[in-house]
Amino acid sequence: MKFVDDAKERVREISVQQVMQKLSRNEKFHLVDVREESEWAAGRAQNAAHLSKGVIERDVEKSIPDFNAEIVLYCGGGFRSALAADNLKKMGYKNVFSMAGGWSAWLESGAPVQK
């Protein structure tokens, strides 16, 4: 947890409600699920793309070549997404967020789910 806490000091978090507001306003941003393939297959946030924590650093530039693009990452509870967001910032991405509470918070809020 010290590693995650350290990353969270450098990463901006965004709430599920803020993400939902962005979606309702049709704002342009990338919503990226960094969970494992099996988690993704079981259900995901509507309109999300998938780049698991295991490959995001390798594959993100192919999917999101604009280093100024807004990116919101989420995982199961907000830990993996914070680590991934920290790494993307180190790679030069300037507008990266980790969704607080992750998939658990998404489900609790009643936000749209895709299966």
CSV table of C-alpha atoms in Angstrom, one decimal:
chain,number,residue,atom,x,y,z
A,1,MET,CA,0.0,0.0,0.0
A,2,LYS,CA,2.9,2.4,0.5
A,3,PHE,CA,3.7,2.1,-3.2
A,4,VAL,CA,0.0,2.9,-4.1
A,5,ASP,CA,-0.1,5.8,-1.5
A,6,ASP,CA,3.1,7.2,-3.1
A,7,ALA,CA,1.5,7.1,-6.6
A,8,LYS,CA,-1.7,8.7,-5.3
A,9,GLU,CA,0.4,11.7,-4.1
A,10,ARG,CA,1.2,12.5,-7.8
A,11,VAL,CA,-2.1,11.4,-9.4
A,12,ARG,CA,-5.3,13.4,-9.6
A,13,GLU,CA,-8.4,11.5,-8.7
A,14,ILE,CA,-11.9,12.0,-10.1
A,15,SER,CA,-15.2,10.7,-8.7
A,16,VAL,CA,-17.7,8.5,-10.5
A,17,GLN,CA,-20.1,11.5,-10.3
A,18,GLN,CA,-17.6,13.7,-12.1
A,19,VAL,CA,-17.1,11.0,-14.8
A,20,MET,CA,-20.9,10.7,-15.2
A,21,GLN,CA,-21.1,14.5,-15.6
A,22,LYS,CA,-18.5,14.4,-18.3
A,23,LEU,CA,-20.4,11.7,-20.1
A,24,SER,CA,-23.7,13.5,-19.9
A,25,ARG,CA,-22.1,16.7,-21.3
A,26,ASN,CA,-20.5,14.6,-24.1
A,27,GLU,CA,-17.1,15.8,-23.2
A,28,LYS,CA,-14.2,14.2,-25.1
A,29,PHE,CA,-12.1,12.0,-22.9
A,30,HIS,CA,-10.9,8.4,-22.8
A,31,LEU,CA,-12.4,6.2,-20.2
A,32,VAL,CA,-10.0,3.2,-19.8
A,33,ASP,CA,-10.5,0.0,-17.7
A,34,VAL,CA,-7.2,-1.3,-16.5
A,35,ARG,CA,-8.6,-4.5,-14.9
A,36,GLU,CA,-7.7,-8.0,-16.1
A,37,GLU,CA,-9.4,-9.5,-19.1
A,38,SER,CA,-11.7,-11.7,-16.9
A,39,GLU,CA,-12.9,-8.7,-14.9
A,40,TRP,CA,-13.5,-6.8,-18.1
A,41,ALA,CA,-15.5,-9.7,-19.6
A,42,ALA,CA,-17.7,-9.9,-16.6
A,43,GLY,CA,-18.8,-6.2,-17.0
A,44,ARG,CA,-17.5,-2.8,-17.5
A,45,ALA,CA,-18.4,0.9,-17.5
A,46,GLN,CA,-20.4,1.9,-20.5
A,47,ASN,CA,-18.2,3.5,-23.2
A,48,ALA,CA,-15.0,2.2,-21.6
A,49,ALA,CA,-12.0,0.9,-23.5
A,50,HIS,CA,-9.8,-1.9,-22.2
A,51,LEU,CA,-6.0,-1.6,-21.6
A,52,SER,CA,-5.2,-3.9,-18.7
A,53,LYS,CA,-2.6,-2.8,-16.1
A,54,GLY,CA,-0.3,-5.5,-17.5
A,55,VAL,CA,-0.1,-3.9,-21.0
A,56,ILE,CA,-1.1,-0.3,-20.7
A,57,GLU,CA,2.4,1.2,-20.7
A,58,ARG,CA,3.2,-0.9,-23.8
A,59,ASP,CA,0.1,-0.3,-25.8
A,60,VAL,CA,-1.3,3.1,-24.7
A,61,GLU,CA,0.5,5.1,-27.4
A,62,LYS,CA,-1.2,3.1,-30.1
A,63,SER,CA,-4.7,3.7,-28.6
A,64,ILE,CA,-4.2,7.2,-27.4
A,65,PRO,CA,-1.3,8.9,-29.3
A,66,ASP,CA,-2.2,12.4,-28.1
A,67,PHE,CA,-0.2,13.1,-24.9
A,68,ASN,CA,-2.6,16.0,-24.1
A,69,ALA,CA,-5.8,13.9,-24.3
A,70,GLU,CA,-7.8,13.6,-21.1
A,71,ILE,CA,-7.7,10.0,-19.8
A,72,VAL,CA,-9.7,8.6,-16.9
A,73,LEU,CA,-8.5,5.2,-15.7
A,74,TYR,CA,-10.3,2.8,-13.4
A,75,CYS,CA,-9.8,-0.6,-11.9
A,76,GLY,CA,-11.6,-2.6,-9.2
A,77,GLY,CA,-11.0,-0.2,-6.3
A,78,GLY,CA,-8.7,2.6,-7.4
A,79,PHE,CA,-5.3,1.1,-6.7
A,80,ARG,CA,-4.2,-0.3,-10.0
A,81,SER,CA,-5.6,2.8,-11.8
A,82,ALA,CA,-3.5,5.1,-9.6
A,83,LEU,CA,-0.4,3.1,-10.4
A,84,ALA,CA,-1.2,3.1,-14.1
A,85,ALA,CA,-2.0,6.8,-14.0
A,86,ASP,CA,1.3,7.6,-12.3
A,87,ASN,CA,3.2,5.6,-15.0
A,88,LEU,CA,1.3,7.4,-17.8
A,89,LYS,CA,2.3,10.7,-16.3
A,90,LYS,CA,5.9,9.6,-16.2
A,91,MET,CA,5.6,8.6,-19.9
A,92,GLY,CA,4.5,12.2,-20.7
A,93,TYR,CA,0.7,12.1,-20.6
A,94,LYS,CA,-0.4,15.4,-19.1
A,95,ASN,CA,-4.1,15.0,-18.4
A,96,VAL,CA,-4.5,11.6,-16.6
A,97,PHE,CA,-6.9,10.8,-13.7
A,98,SER,CA,-7.7,7.8,-11.6
A,99,MET,CA,-11.3,7.2,-10.8
A,100,ALA,CA,-11.7,7.0,-7.0
A,101,GLY,CA,-13.3,3.8,-5.8
A,102,GLY,CA,-13.0,2.2,-9.3
A,103,TRP,CA,-15.5,-0.4,-10.5
A,104,SER,CA,-16.9,-0.9,-7.0
A,105,ALA,CA,-17.9,2.8,-6.8
A,106,TRP,CA,-19.2,2.7,-10.4
A,107,LEU,CA,-21.5,-0.2,-9.5
A,108,GLU,CA,-22.6,1.4,-6.2
A,109,SER,CA,-23.6,4.6,-8.0
A,110,GLY,CA,-25.9,2.8,-10.4
A,111,ALA,CA,-23.9,4.1,-13.4
A,112,PRO,CA,-24.5,2.4,-16.8
A,113,VAL,CA,-22.8,-1.0,-17.2
A,114,GLN,CA,-22.0,-2.9,-20.4
A,115,LYS,CA,-21.6,-6.7,-20.6
